[in-house]
């Protein structure tokens, strides 16, 4: 028998990647599950193999990129650390090198998701606190910026300098966290949405949407206008990720195979969003820019 939620080795389902497997192992540890079963030992071994593949993809002089990304890479290290498994020093060195060389930044904006996983890993190894990172995490949580339960589950342990083992013993929710208000169909707001590829403007229009709409709702509202501006291309495309849907295409424009490009989402003039498109709730008068950007 297989564990609930995990595919059998004989299943036709796609095998879990580094981040998904790491999260599953962390959840098992938080629930104080027996990790000495043959199946769960195989999961730990599989995670070690995945991390080694990620490490080789990064390369000898850190010129490359992980197969997934540094967020999932650090989650994998954290999971092995929490399970008290020996980690190849080179795997750890590449994560520390990535942090030192600013690989956790996108256009000078530090990803709080990567802060949390990397910090929890550091806490596990060194039992140190990172006060500036903690302040940033607490501010984001208190503002209700993260509605995705998966993201909150990553941030809260880091905020309180706890590991997933400690989460299993905590049953009192943080009363300071704000819950999203939801859509109010009786109130509307105006938002300017713009799409750019290099110096070319693909789309720019002011949209009226209900108060509380997410950016994903805004994209849905823009679809008829995408068709009018894009010569019949009236769609946007997303990819399912561990943190929710990620924007991958606008009006037929997507990154080609082998291209290190993505759709960067910013608030005018150049403030990157911390939340995903299904979480971010634009404010009245926001100017949201979708940029095809190299990484």
mmCIF file with all atom_site columns, C-alpha atoms in Angstrom, residues 37 56 62 94 222 237:
data_model
loop_
_atom_site.group_PDB
_atom_site.id
_atom_site.type_symbol
_atom_site.label_atom_id
_atom_site.label_alt_id
_atom_site.label_comp_id
_atom_site.label_asym_id
_atom_site.label_entity_id
_atom_site.label_seq_id
_atom_site.pdbx_PDB_ins_code
_atom_site.Cartn_x
_atom_site.Cartn_y
_atom_site.Cartn_z
_atom_site.occupancy
_atom_site.B_iso_or_equiv
_atom_site.pdbx_formal_charge
_atom_site.auth_seq_id
_atom_site.auth_comp_id
_atom_site.auth_asym_id
_atom_site.auth_atom_id
_atom_site.pdbx_PDB_model_num
ATOM 1 C CA . UNK A 1 37  ? 8.931  2.203  6.989   1.00 0.00 ? 37  UNK A CA 1
ATOM 2 C CA . UNK A 1 56  ? 24.623 18.908 -11.085 1.00 0.00 ? 56  UNK A CA 1
ATOM 3 C CA . UNK A 1 62  ? 27.146 27.936 -10.235 1.00 0.00 ? 62  UNK A CA 1
ATOM 4 C CA . UNK A 1 94  ? 25.497 25.706 -3.706  1.00 0.00 ? 94  UNK A CA 1
ATOM 5 C CA . UNK A 1 222 ? -9.363 41.412 -19.993 1.00 0.00 ? 222 UNK A CA 1
ATOM 6 C CA . UNK A 1 237 ? -2.036 30.941 -20.088 1.00 0.00 ? 237 UNK A CA 1
#
